[in-house]
Coordinates of C-alpha atoms in Angstrom, one line a residue:
X1 CA 51.3 -25.2 -20.6
X2 CA 49.8 -21.6 -20.7
X3 CA 50.1 -22.3 -24.1
X4 CA 49.3 -25.8 -25.1
X5 CA 46.1 -24.8 -23.1
X6 CA 45.5 -21.5 -24.9
X7 CA 45.8 -23.7 -28.3
X8 CA 43.5 -26.2 -27.4
X9 CA 41.0 -23.9 -26.8
X10 CA 41.8 -22.2 -30.0
X11 CA 41.0 -25.8 -31.6
X12 CA 37.5 -26.4 -29.8
X13 CA 33.9 -26.4 -31.4
X14 CA 31.8 -22.9 -31.0
X15 CA 29.1 -24.7 -29.4
X16 CA 31.8 -26.0 -26.4
X17 CA 33.7 -22.6 -26.0
X18 CA 30.5 -21.2 -24.0
X19 CA 30.0 -23.9 -21.3
X20 CA 33.1 -24.3 -18.8
X21 CA 32.4 -28.7 -18.7
X22 CA 31.9 -29.1 -22.1
X23 CA 34.7 -26.8 -22.5
X24 CA 37.0 -29.1 -20.3
X25 CA 35.5 -32.6 -21.6
X26 CA 36.4 -31.5 -25.4
X27 CA 40.1 -30.3 -23.7
X28 CA 40.4 -34.0 -22.3
X29 CA 39.4 -35.5 -24.9
X30 CA 42.0 -33.8 -27.9
X31 CA 44.8 -33.2 -25.3
X32 CA 46.5 -36.8 -24.6
X33 CA 45.9 -38.1 -28.7
X34 CA 46.9 -35.0 -29.7
X35 CA 50.1 -35.1 -27.8
X36 CA 50.8 -38.6 -27.1
X37 CA 50.1 -39.0 -31.2
X38 CA 52.6 -36.5 -32.1
X39 CA 55.1 -37.3 -29.2
X40 CA 54.7 -41.2 -30.8
X41 CA 55.4 -40.2 -34.0
X42 CA 58.8 -37.7 -33.3
X43 CA 60.3 -40.7 -31.7
X44 CA 59.7 -43.1 -34.9
X45 CA 63.1 -41.7 -36.4
X46 CA 65.2 -42.6 -33.2
X47 CA 63.2 -46.1 -33.7
X48 CA 64.3 -46.7 -36.8
X49 CA 68.0 -45.7 -35.4
X50 CA 67.9 -48.1 -32.7
X51 CA 65.7 -51.1 -34.5
X52 CA 66.9 -50.4 -38.1
X53 CA 64.8 -51.3 -40.6
X54 CA 61.3 -52.0 -39.5
X55 CA 58.6 -54.2 -40.2
X56 CA 55.3 -54.1 -41.7
X57 CA 53.3 -54.6 -38.3
X58 CA 55.7 -52.2 -37.2
X59 CA 54.9 -49.5 -40.0
X60 CA 51.2 -49.7 -39.6
X61 CA 51.1 -49.5 -36.0
X62 CA 52.8 -46.1 -36.1
X63 CA 50.7 -44.9 -39.4
X64 CA 47.9 -46.2 -37.1
X65 CA 49.0 -43.6 -34.6
X66 CA 47.2 -40.8 -37.0
X67 CA 43.9 -41.8 -36.3
X68 CA 43.9 -39.9 -32.9
X69 CA 44.7 -36.5 -34.4
X70 CA 41.9 -37.2 -37.4
X71 CA 39.5 -37.7 -34.3
X72 CA 40.5 -34.8 -32.7
X73 CA 40.2 -32.9 -35.7
X74 CA 36.5 -34.1 -36.1
X75 CA 35.5 -33.3 -32.8
X76 CA 37.2 -30.1 -33.2
X77 CA 34.8 -29.4 -36.5
X78 CA 32.0 -30.9 -35.8
X79 CA 31.3 -30.9 -31.6
X80 CA 30.1 -34.4 -31.3
X81 CA 31.4 -35.5 -28.7
X82 CA 30.1 -39.1 -27.5
X83 CA 30.7 -39.6 -31.5
X84 CA 34.5 -38.8 -31.1
X85 CA 34.4 -41.4 -28.3
X86 CA 32.5 -44.0 -30.8
X87 CA 35.4 -43.7 -33.2
X88 CA 38.3 -43.8 -30.4
X89 CA 37.0 -47.5 -29.5
X90 CA 36.8 -48.6 -32.3
X91 CA 40.2 -46.6 -33.6
X92 CA 41.5 -48.7 -30.1
X93 CA 40.0 -51.6 -30.7
X94 CA 41.4 -52.0 -34.3
X95 CA 44.7 -51.5 -33.1
X96 CA 44.4 -54.0 -30.5
X97 CA 43.6 -56.2 -33.1
X98 CA 45.8 -55.1 -35.5
X99 CA 49.3 -56.1 -33.3
X100 CA 47.1 -58.9 -31.1
X101 CA 46.4 -61.4 -34.0
X102 CA 49.9 -61.3 -35.5
X103 CA 51.8 -61.5 -31.8
X104 CA 50.2 -64.3 -30.0
X105 CA 46.2 -63.4 -30.5
X106 CA 44.3 -63.5 -26.6
X107 CA 47.7 -64.1 -25.4
X108 CA 49.3 -61.3 -26.8
X109 CA 50.8 -58.3 -25.1
X110 CA 48.4 -56.1 -26.8
X111 CA 45.3 -58.0 -25.7
X112 CA 45.4 -56.2 -21.9
X113 CA 44.7 -53.4 -23.6
X114 CA 41.0 -54.5 -24.5
X115 CA 40.3 -53.2 -21.0
X116 CA 41.7 -50.0 -21.5
X117 CA 39.0 -49.5 -24.0
X118 CA 35.5 -49.0 -21.7
X119 CA 38.1 -47.5 -19.3
X120 CA 38.2 -44.5 -21.6
X121 CA 34.6 -44.7 -22.5
X122 CA 33.7 -43.6 -18.8
X123 CA 35.4 -40.3 -19.7
X124 CA 32.1 -39.6 -22.1
X125 CA 30.0 -39.6 -19.4
X126 CA 27.6 -41.4 -21.5
X127 CA 26.0 -44.7 -20.6
X128 CA 25.4 -45.6 -23.9
X129 CA 29.1 -45.0 -25.4
X130 CA 30.3 -46.9 -22.2
X131 CA 28.0 -49.7 -23.4
X132 CA 28.9 -49.9 -27.0
X133 CA 32.9 -49.2 -25.7
X134 CA 32.0 -52.4 -23.4
X135 CA 31.0 -54.7 -26.1
X136 CA 33.4 -53.6 -29.0
X137 CA 36.0 -54.9 -26.6
X138 CA 34.5 -57.7 -25.5
X139 CA 33.4 -58.9 -29.4
X140 CA 37.5 -58.5 -29.9
X141 CA 38.2 -60.9 -26.9
X142 CA 35.7 -63.3 -28.1
X143 CA 36.9 -62.7 -32.0
X144 CA 40.4 -63.6 -30.9
X145 CA 40.1 -66.2 -28.5
X146 CA 37.5 -67.7 -31.7
X147 CA 40.9 -67.2 -34.2
X148 CA 42.9 -69.1 -31.5
X149 CA 40.4 -72.2 -31.1
X150 CA 40.0 -72.4 -34.7
X151 CA 44.0 -72.3 -35.0
X152 CA 44.1 -69.5 -37.9
X153 CA 46.2 -66.9 -36.4
X154 CA 49.9 -66.8 -38.1
X155 CA 52.8 -67.6 -36.3
X156 CA 54.1 -66.0 -33.5
X157 CA 56.9 -63.7 -34.9
X158 CA 58.1 -62.0 -31.5
X159 CA 57.8 -65.2 -29.7
X160 CA 61.5 -65.0 -28.7
X161 CA 61.2 -61.6 -27.0
X162 CA 57.1 -62.7 -25.8
X163 CA 58.1 -61.8 -22.3
X164 CA 59.7 -58.5 -22.5
X165 CA 56.5 -57.6 -25.5
X166 CA 54.5 -58.6 -22.7
X167 CA 55.6 -56.4 -20.0
X168 CA 55.9 -54.1 -22.4
X169 CA 52.1 -53.9 -23.1
X170 CA 50.9 -54.6 -19.5
X171 CA 53.1 -51.2 -18.7
X172 CA 51.9 -49.1 -21.8
X173 CA 48.2 -50.0 -20.8
X174 CA 48.9 -49.2 -17.4
X175 CA 50.4 -45.7 -18.0
X176 CA 47.3 -44.8 -20.3
X177 CA 45.2 -46.3 -17.8
X178 CA 46.5 -44.0 -15.6
X179 CA 46.5 -41.0 -17.6
X180 CA 42.4 -41.7 -18.6
X181 CA 41.7 -42.1 -14.4
X182 CA 43.6 -38.4 -14.5
X183 CA 42.1 -36.9 -16.9
X184 CA 38.9 -38.2 -15.2
X185 CA 39.7 -37.0 -12.1
X186 CA 40.1 -33.3 -14.1
X187 CA 36.9 -33.9 -15.2
X188 CA 35.5 -34.3 -12.0
X189 CA 37.7 -31.2 -9.9
X190 CA 36.1 -29.0 -12.7
X191 CA 32.4 -30.6 -12.2
X192 CA 32.5 -30.7 -8.6
X193 CA 33.6 -27.0 -8.8
X194 CA 31.2 -25.8 -11.2
X195 CA 28.5 -27.1 -8.9
X196 CA 30.0 -25.4 -5.8
X197 CA 30.5 -22.0 -7.8
X198 CA 26.5 -22.0 -8.8
X199 CA 25.7 -23.1 -5.6
X200 CA 27.6 -20.2 -3.6
X201 CA 25.9 -18.0 -6.6
X202 CA 22.3 -19.5 -5.9
X203 CA 23.3 -19.0 -1.6
X204 CA 24.5 -15.5 -2.3
X205 CA 21.1 -14.4 -4.1
X206 CA 19.2 -16.4 -1.2
X207 CA 20.7 -14.7 1.3
X208 CA 21.1 -11.5 0.0
X209 CA 17.4 -11.0 -2.7
X210 CA 14.5 -9.4 -0.4
X211 CA 12.2 -11.9 -1.9
X212 CA 11.3 -15.4 0.2
X213 CA 12.0 -18.2 -1.5
X214 CA 10.5 -21.5 -0.1
X215 CA 9.8 -25.7 -1.4
X216 CA 6.0 -27.0 0.3
X217 CA 4.5 -29.6 0.3
X218 CA 0.6 -29.8 -0.8
X219 CA -0.4 -29.5 3.1
X220 CA 1.4 -26.3 3.7
X221 CA 4.6 -27.8 5.6
X222 CA 7.6 -26.1 4.2
X223 CA 10.6 -28.0 3.5
X224 CA 12.9 -25.4 2.6
X225 CA 12.8 -21.7 3.0
X226 CA 15.4 -18.9 2.4
X227 CA 17.6 -16.7 4.9
X228 CA 15.9 -13.5 3.6
X229 CA 12.5 -14.9 5.7
X230 CA 14.4 -14.0 8.9
X231 CA 14.8 -10.1 8.2
X232 CA 11.3 -10.6 6.8
X233 CA 9.5 -12.2 10.1
X234 CA 12.2 -11.5 12.7
X235 CA 12.5 -15.3 13.5
X236 CA 14.9 -18.3 12.8
X237 CA 14.4 -20.1 9.9
X238 CA 14.2 -23.1 12.3
X239 CA 11.0 -22.4 12.9
X240 CA 9.6 -22.0 10.2
X241 CA 10.5 -25.1 8.7
X242 CA 7.8 -28.0 8.7
X243 CA 4.4 -26.0 10.0
X244 CA 5.6 -23.3 11.4
X245 CA 5.0 -20.6 8.4
X246 CA 1.5 -22.0 8.0
X247 CA 1.2 -21.3 12.2
X248 CA 1.9 -17.6 11.6
X249 CA -0.6 -17.2 9.1
X250 CA -3.9 -15.3 9.8
X251 CA -6.7 -17.2 10.8
X252 CA -8.9 -15.3 8.1
X253 CA -6.2 -16.3 5.4
X254 CA -5.3 -19.7 6.0
X255 CA -8.1 -21.4 3.9
X256 CA -7.0 -19.0 1.3
X257 CA -3.0 -20.1 1.6
X258 CA -3.8 -23.8 1.6
X259 CA -6.4 -23.6 -1.5
X260 CA -3.4 -22.3 -3.0
X261 CA -0.9 -25.2 -2.2
X262 CA -3.3 -27.1 -3.1
X263 CA -4.5 -26.4 -6.3
X264 CA -0.8 -25.7 -7.6
X265 CA 0.2 -29.1 -6.3
X266 CA -2.6 -30.6 -8.2
X267 CA -1.4 -29.4 -11.7
X268 CA -3.8 -26.4 -12.3
X269 CA -0.7 -24.0 -13.1
X270 CA 0.9 -21.3 -11.1
X271 CA -1.0 -18.9 -9.2
X272 CA -0.6 -16.1 -5.9
X273 CA -2.1 -15.5 -3.3
X274 CA -2.3 -12.6 -0.4
X275 CA -2.3 -13.4 2.9
X276 CA -1.1 -11.8 6.1
X277 CA 1.9 -13.3 8.4
X278 CA 2.7 -12.5 11.7
X279 CA 5.7 -10.8 12.7
X280 CA 7.5 -10.8 15.8
X281 CA 9.4 -7.3 15.2
X282 CA 6.7 -4.7 16.6
X283 CA 4.9 -2.5 13.6
X284 CA 6.3 0.8 12.8
X285 CA 4.1 2.0 10.6
X286 CA 0.9 3.8 11.5
X287 CA -1.1 1.3 8.7
X288 CA 0.4 -2.4 10.6
X289 CA -0.6 -0.5 14.2
X290 CA -4.1 0.2 13.5
X291 CA -5.0 -2.1 10.5
X292 CA -2.9 -5.1 11.1
X293 CA -1.6 -5.2 14.5
X294 CA 2.1 -7.3 13.9
X295 CA 0.8 -8.8 10.8
X296 CA 2.6 -8.0 7.5
X297 CA 0.9 -8.6 4.5
X298 CA 2.7 -11.0 2.0
X299 CA 1.9 -11.3 -1.3
X300 CA 3.1 -15.5 -2.8
X301 CA 3.3 -16.5 -6.0
X302 CA 3.6 -20.1 -6.5
X303 CA 4.2 -22.8 -9.5
X304 CA 4.9 -26.7 -9.6
X305 CA 8.1 -28.7 -8.6
X306 CA 9.3 -30.2 -11.9
X307 CA 11.4 -32.8 -10.3
X308 CA 8.8 -33.6 -7.8
X309 CA 7.3 -37.1 -7.9
X310 CA 3.6 -37.3 -8.8
X311 CA 2.9 -39.2 -5.8
X312 CA 4.2 -36.6 -3.5
X313 CA 3.8 -33.2 -5.4
X314 CA 5.5 -30.0 -4.0
X315 CA 5.6 -26.6 -4.8
X316 CA 7.9 -24.4 -5.0
X317 CA 7.1 -20.2 -3.9
X318 CA 8.5 -16.6 -4.0
X319 CA 6.9 -14.4 -1.0
X320 CA 7.0 -10.6 -1.4
X321 CA 6.5 -7.9 1.3
X322 CA 3.3 -5.6 0.2
X323 CA 2.6 -4.0 2.8
X324 CA 3.4 -0.8 1.7
X325 CA 1.1 -1.4 -1.5
X326 CA -1.7 -2.2 1.0
X327 CA -1.0 0.9 2.9
X328 CA -1.4 2.7 -0.3
X329 CA -4.7 1.1 -1.4
X330 CA -6.2 1.6 2.7
X331 CA -5.2 5.5 1.6
X332 CA -6.7 5.4 -1.5
X333 CA -9.4 3.8 -0.1
X334 CA -9.9 6.3 2.3
X335 CA -9.7 9.0 0.2
X336 CA -12.6 8.1 -2.3
X337 CA -14.5 7.9 0.6
X338 CA -13.9 11.1 1.8
X339 CA -14.2 12.1 -2.1
X340 CA -17.2 10.6 -2.1
X341 CA -18.5 11.8 1.5
X342 CA -17.6 15.4 -0.2
X343 CA -19.8 14.8 -3.3
X344 CA -22.8 13.7 -1.5
X345 CA -22.1 16.3 0.9
X346 CA -22.3 19.0 -1.6
X347 CA -25.3 17.1 -2.9
X348 CA -27.1 17.4 0.1
X349 CA -26.3 21.0 0.8
X350 CA -27.6 21.9 -2.8
X351 CA -31.1 20.2 -2.2
X352 CA -31.0 21.8 1.5
X353 CA -30.1 25.2 0.3
X354 CA -32.2 25.4 -2.3
X355 CA -35.2 24.8 0.0
X356 CA -34.0 26.3 2.7
X357 CA -33.1 29.7 1.0
X358 CA -35.4 30.0 -1.5
X359 CA -38.5 29.8 1.1
X360 CA -37.6 33.1 3.2
X361 CA -36.2 34.6 0.4
X362 CA -39.4 34.2 -1.7
X363 CA -41.7 34.7 1.7
X364 CA -39.2 38.8 1.9
X365 CA -39.4 39.3 -2.0
X366 CA -43.6 38.5 -1.4
X367 CA -44.2 40.7 1.4
X368 CA -42.3 43.6 1.0
X369 CA -44.1 43.5 -2.7
X370 CA -47.4 43.8 -1.2
X371 CA -46.3 46.6 1.5
X372 CA -44.5 48.2 -1.5
X373 CA -47.9 48.5 -3.8
X374 CA -50.2 49.4 -0.6
X375 CA -51.2 52.3 -3.3
X376 CA -53.2 49.5 -5.5
X377 CA -54.0 47.6 -3.0
X378 CA -54.6 49.0 0.5
X379 CA -53.2 47.9 3.6
X380 CA -54.8 48.4 7.4
X381 CA -52.1 49.1 10.4
X382 CA -52.9 45.2 11.6
X383 CA -52.0 43.5 8.1
X384 CA -48.9 46.1 7.5
X385 CA -47.2 45.0 10.6
X386 CA -48.2 40.8 10.3
X387 CA -46.1 41.7 6.9
X388 CA -43.2 42.8 8.4
X389 CA -43.2 40.6 11.1
X390 CA -43.0 37.7 8.8
X391 CA -40.7 39.7 7.0
X392 CA -38.4 40.0 10.0
X393 CA -39.2 36.2 11.1
X394 CA -38.0 35.1 7.6
X395 CA -34.7 37.4 7.5
X396 CA -33.8 35.6 11.1
X397 CA -34.2 32.6 10.0
X398 CA -32.2 32.9 7.0
X399 CA -29.9 34.9 8.9
X400 CA -29.7 31.6 11.2
X401 CA -29.2 29.2 7.7
X402 CA -26.5 31.7 6.3
X403 CA -24.6 32.0 10.3
X404 CA -24.6 27.8 10.5
X405 CA -22.9 27.9 6.6
X406 CA -20.4 30.2 7.8
X407 CA -19.9 28.7 11.3
X408 CA -19.1 25.5 9.5
X409 CA -17.3 27.2 7.1
X410 CA -14.9 28.6 9.7
X411 CA -14.4 24.9 11.3
X412 CA -14.0 23.5 8.9
X413 CA -11.3 25.6 7.3
X414 CA -9.5 26.3 10.9
X415 CA -10.5 29.6 11.4
X416 CA -12.9 29.1 14.1
X417 CA -11.8 30.5 17.7
X418 CA -13.0 29.6 21.1
X419 CA -12.0 31.9 24.0
X420 CA -11.7 29.6 27.6
X421 CA -12.7 31.3 30.1
X422 CA -14.7 30.7 33.5
X423 CA -18.2 30.4 33.6
X424 CA -21.0 28.6 35.5
X425 CA -22.2 26.4 33.3
X426 CA -25.6 26.2 35.2
X427 CA -26.7 29.7 34.3
X428 CA -26.1 29.2 30.6
X429 CA -28.3 25.6 30.9
X430 CA -30.8 27.6 32.8
X431 CA -30.7 30.5 30.0
X432 CA -30.6 28.3 27.0
X433 CA -33.6 27.0 28.1
X434 CA -35.7 29.6 29.1
X435 CA -34.7 30.8 25.3
X436 CA -36.2 27.8 24.1
X437 CA -39.2 27.6 26.3
X438 CA -41.7 29.6 24.0
X439 CA -40.8 27.8 21.4
X440 CA -41.8 24.5 22.7
X441 CA -44.5 26.0 24.2
X442 CA -45.7 26.6 20.9
X443 CA -45.0 23.3 19.2
X444 CA -47.3 21.8 23.0
X445 CA -43.8 20.3 23.9
X446 CA -42.9 20.2 27.5
X447 CA -39.8 21.1 28.6
X448 CA -38.2 19.3 31.7
X449 CA -34.5 21.5 32.9
X450 CA -33.0 19.5 35.8
X451 CA -29.6 21.4 37.1
X452 CA -28.4 21.0 40.0
X453 CA -27.8 23.9 42.0
X454 CA -24.2 22.7 43.6
X455 CA -22.9 22.2 39.5
X456 CA -19.1 24.0 39.5
X457 CA -17.6 26.2 37.6
X458 CA -16.3 25.3 33.9
X459 CA -13.1 26.5 32.1
X460 CA -14.1 26.6 28.7
X461 CA -16.4 29.5 26.0
X462 CA -19.0 29.9 27.5
X463 CA -20.3 30.8 23.7
X464 CA -19.8 27.7 22.5
X465 CA -21.3 25.6 25.9
X466 CA -24.1 27.9 24.7
X467 CA -24.4 27.2 21.2
X468 CA -24.4 23.5 22.2
X469 CA -27.0 23.5 24.0
X470 CA -29.4 25.7 21.7
X471 CA -28.6 23.3 19.0
X472 CA -29.6 19.9 20.7
X473 CA -32.2 21.5 22.5
X474 CA -33.6 22.9 19.5
X475 CA -33.1 19.6 17.3
X476 CA -35.2 18.1 20.0
X477 CA -38.3 20.2 20.0
X478 CA -38.0 20.2 16.5
X479 CA -38.0 16.2 16.1
X480 CA -41.1 15.9 19.3
X481 CA -44.5 15.7 18.4
X482 CA -47.0 17.7 20.1
X483 CA -47.5 16.5 23.1
X484 CA -43.9 15.1 23.7
X485 CA -41.1 16.0 26.4
X486 CA -38.0 16.8 26.0
X487 CA -35.5 16.6 29.4
X488 CA -32.3 18.7 29.8
X489 CA -30.2 17.4 32.7
X490 CA -26.4 17.7 33.6
X491 CA -24.1 16.4 36.5
X492 CA -20.4 15.7 37.2
X493 CA -19.0 12.6 36.9
X494 CA -15.3 12.5 37.6
X495 CA -13.5 15.6 36.3
X496 CA -16.0 15.6 33.3
X497 CA -19.7 18.1 33.0
X498 CA -22.4 15.2 31.8
X499 CA -25.1 16.9 29.9
X500 CA -27.9 14.8 28.5
X501 CA -31.3 15.9 26.2
X502 CA -34.0 13.4 25.8
X503 CA -36.6 13.6 23.7
X504 CA -39.3 11.0 22.9
X505 CA -39.7 12.3 19.8
X506 CA -39.8 10.3 16.2
X507 CA -36.2 9.1 16.6
X508 CA -33.6 7.8 13.8
X509 CA -33.0 5.1 11.9
X510 CA -29.9 2.8 12.5
X511 CA -28.6 2.9 8.8
X512 CA -28.4 6.7 9.3
X513 CA -27.6 6.9 12.9
X514 CA -24.0 6.8 12.1
X515 CA -24.1 9.6 9.4
X516 CA -25.4 11.6 12.2
X517 CA -23.2 14.5 12.3
X518 CA -21.9 15.0 9.2
X519 CA -22.4 18.2 7.5
X520 CA -25.9 18.8 6.0
X521 CA -27.1 15.2 6.1
X522 CA -30.5 14.9 7.4
X523 CA -31.9 11.8 8.9
X524 CA -34.9 10.5 6.4
X525 CA -34.8 11.1 2.3
X526 CA -35.5 15.1 1.6
X527 CA -38.5 14.3 0.2
X528 CA -39.7 12.4 2.9
X529 CA -38.4 14.8 5.6
X530 CA -41.7 16.8 7.5
X531 CA -39.0 19.6 9.2
X532 CA -37.0 22.3 8.4
X533 CA -33.6 22.5 8.5
X534 CA -30.2 22.9 7.3
X535 CA -28.3 19.7 8.9
X536 CA -25.8 21.9 10.4
X537 CA -26.8 21.7 14.0
X538 CA -25.3 18.5 14.8
X539 CA -21.9 19.3 12.6
X540 CA -21.4 22.1 14.8
X541 CA -22.3 20.6 18.0
X542 CA -20.1 17.7 17.3
X543 CA -17.1 20.2 16.0
X544 CA -17.2 22.4 18.8
X545 CA -17.4 19.3 21.4
X546 CA -13.9 18.1 19.6
X547 CA -12.5 21.4 20.7
X548 CA -13.2 21.4 24.0
X549 CA -11.6 18.0 23.9
X550 CA -15.2 16.3 24.9
X551 CA -16.9 13.2 23.5
X552 CA -20.4 13.2 22.7
X553 CA -22.2 10.1 22.0
X554 CA -26.2 9.4 20.3
X555 CA -28.5 6.7 20.9
X556 CA -32.0 6.6 19.4
X557 CA -34.6 4.1 18.3
X558 CA -37.5 5.4 15.6
X559 CA -40.9 6.4 17.3
X560 CA -38.8 6.0 20.8
X561 CA -36.6 8.8 20.9
X562 CA -33.1 10.1 20.8
X563 CA -30.7 10.3 24.2
X564 CA -27.9 12.8 23.0
X565 CA -24.9 12.6 25.7
X566 CA -22.2 15.5 25.4
X567 CA -19.1 14.7 28.1
X568 CA -17.1 18.1 28.6
X569 CA -14.1 18.7 30.6
X570 CA -14.4 20.7 33.6
X571 CA -11.0 22.6 32.5
X572 CA -10.3 22.8 28.9
X573 CA -6.3 21.8 27.8
X574 CA -4.8 23.2 24.5
X575 CA -3.0 19.8 23.2
X576 CA -1.8 19.2 19.9
X577 CA -2.5 16.2 18.6
X578 CA -5.4 15.0 16.5
X579 CA -8.7 15.0 18.2
X580 CA -11.0 11.3 18.2
X581 CA -13.5 10.8 16.1
X582 CA -13.4 14.3 14.8
X583 CA -11.7 16.1 11.9
X584 CA -10.2 19.3 14.5
X585 CA -7.9 19.8 16.7
X586 CA -6.8 22.4 18.6
X587 CA -3.6 25.3 18.2
X588 CA -2.7 28.1 20.2
X589 CA -4.2 31.5 18.0
X590 CA -3.0 34.8 19.7
X591 CA -5.8 37.4 19.6
X592 CA -4.2 41.1 19.3
X593 CA -5.5 43.5 21.9
X594 CA -6.8 40.7 24.4
X595 CA -4.8 38.9 27.4
X596 CA -6.7 35.8 27.0
X597 CA -5.6 32.1 25.2
X598 CA -7.8 31.2 22.5
X599 CA -7.8 28.1 20.2
X600 CA -8.4 27.9 16.8
X601 CA -10.2 24.7 14.7
X602 CA -7.6 22.9 12.4
X603 CA -8.1 20.3 10.1
X604 CA -6.4 16.8 10.7
X605 CA -5.3 14.9 8.2

């Protein structure tokens, strides 16, 4: 059988060699015809030995058995399966008519073979071939009936052995019909096997591919969804059918989800949409935890289903988890924002330093030149002292600007250290207030200090605490008009020291309030500023407060004043995790020659 199968496969037309079902159909057509014809031709000598000299009809019948071989040759060369079946029906019908006419017409033993013609055509799986074979068999039958009715049939040469020939005809027809039935069953089994293989292949793909395949109605109802949805969303597939998937779409993304499905169902072509889906499994990534909670981002690409009816259009979709891509886009947006802020800080720095550095330097150079040229421009002692004081004031202002820049640079680079130790905050507050009292009095501003006497000790860096007070109070005095008031107050709330500086000065606009504390940023446009400054005071305060694990809050209204509230823990504790609302964190830093434990600013990612 293996040799016969290989020989048959070698006879197949090239167009039938690459499809298993087509190959089986061609093989089923050729095998019985070749084997049957060859067997009949091989039996012809035996028939002659038993029968003796054959009649002309018998010779013609045996000669007709060559036709199936020719049909197999035709199919092997052309590959035209339906045409071969039609020719086979014509050949079988011609053989039946050739035998039935001289052996009794419609009553001949060969007439029963007319039933086999449409049965054999059924193997073609073509409605056109079956219809042709049925009409051919009916035409042959009507021809035999008409010839019997018109009495034009020749005398029955085998009337004496009519019963024997009838039995032979029925038996042979039954055997041939059985062969057709077996061939049909073989084709059906082959078709079912191929279908199962394809189903197993698609089922394997659906189960193991990461993307989710789904089938939707126009209203979004899920008709089918692949098992990959279980690993994607953490729920059984049965819960996602119908409107189960829609219920998991983020509320803000549902309009886009439904609009895309409806557009594809209405014939607007393939489309894609990105939306969020609720996932039962806990989020593992920081991006999911902070941005989307238990939701993941998916991309759904939709195409119309061609086999769906126009009355009920359906859509097939492929969903893919794109949370990692969204995370990268989010990180890129943050990086772009940080780069833009850095560029803006550089621009503000250049704009500010061009004024804050040039002004005192010009004063120092100008007044020092006047003193150096005293020979050409005599100066009395009073004028010389005044110029020296102006030079000193300009130098002190320039030193203050440079120190602020250096302090901020140290904090940014991670080399600024604080040394926590017990100290009395009341004394530091009063000392800082006294230092700025003269400046407030010169500006015509009332400076009020409200510090309770029973204020407890703190554990922190007194230098940093003093710097916080000086920067906040100095800013308040600077931006308060003559006749205004600046109030400094402190109290204990739980385990925290609450320091509040309130002024009734010019205030800060709401659009600038969220950027207060950025390095070199100053509220209002540069050309509108009426006060000197680098814009680093509050930035340094924010960093120092963060180093103490504290919080800062700024409330302000234009022309009503500003309130800055600083909340510091009474005891500074070293921590390693990032601080909120700031880029600084605390890490232990040893200092040689000292027993105190210091803390160094470190930039967080």
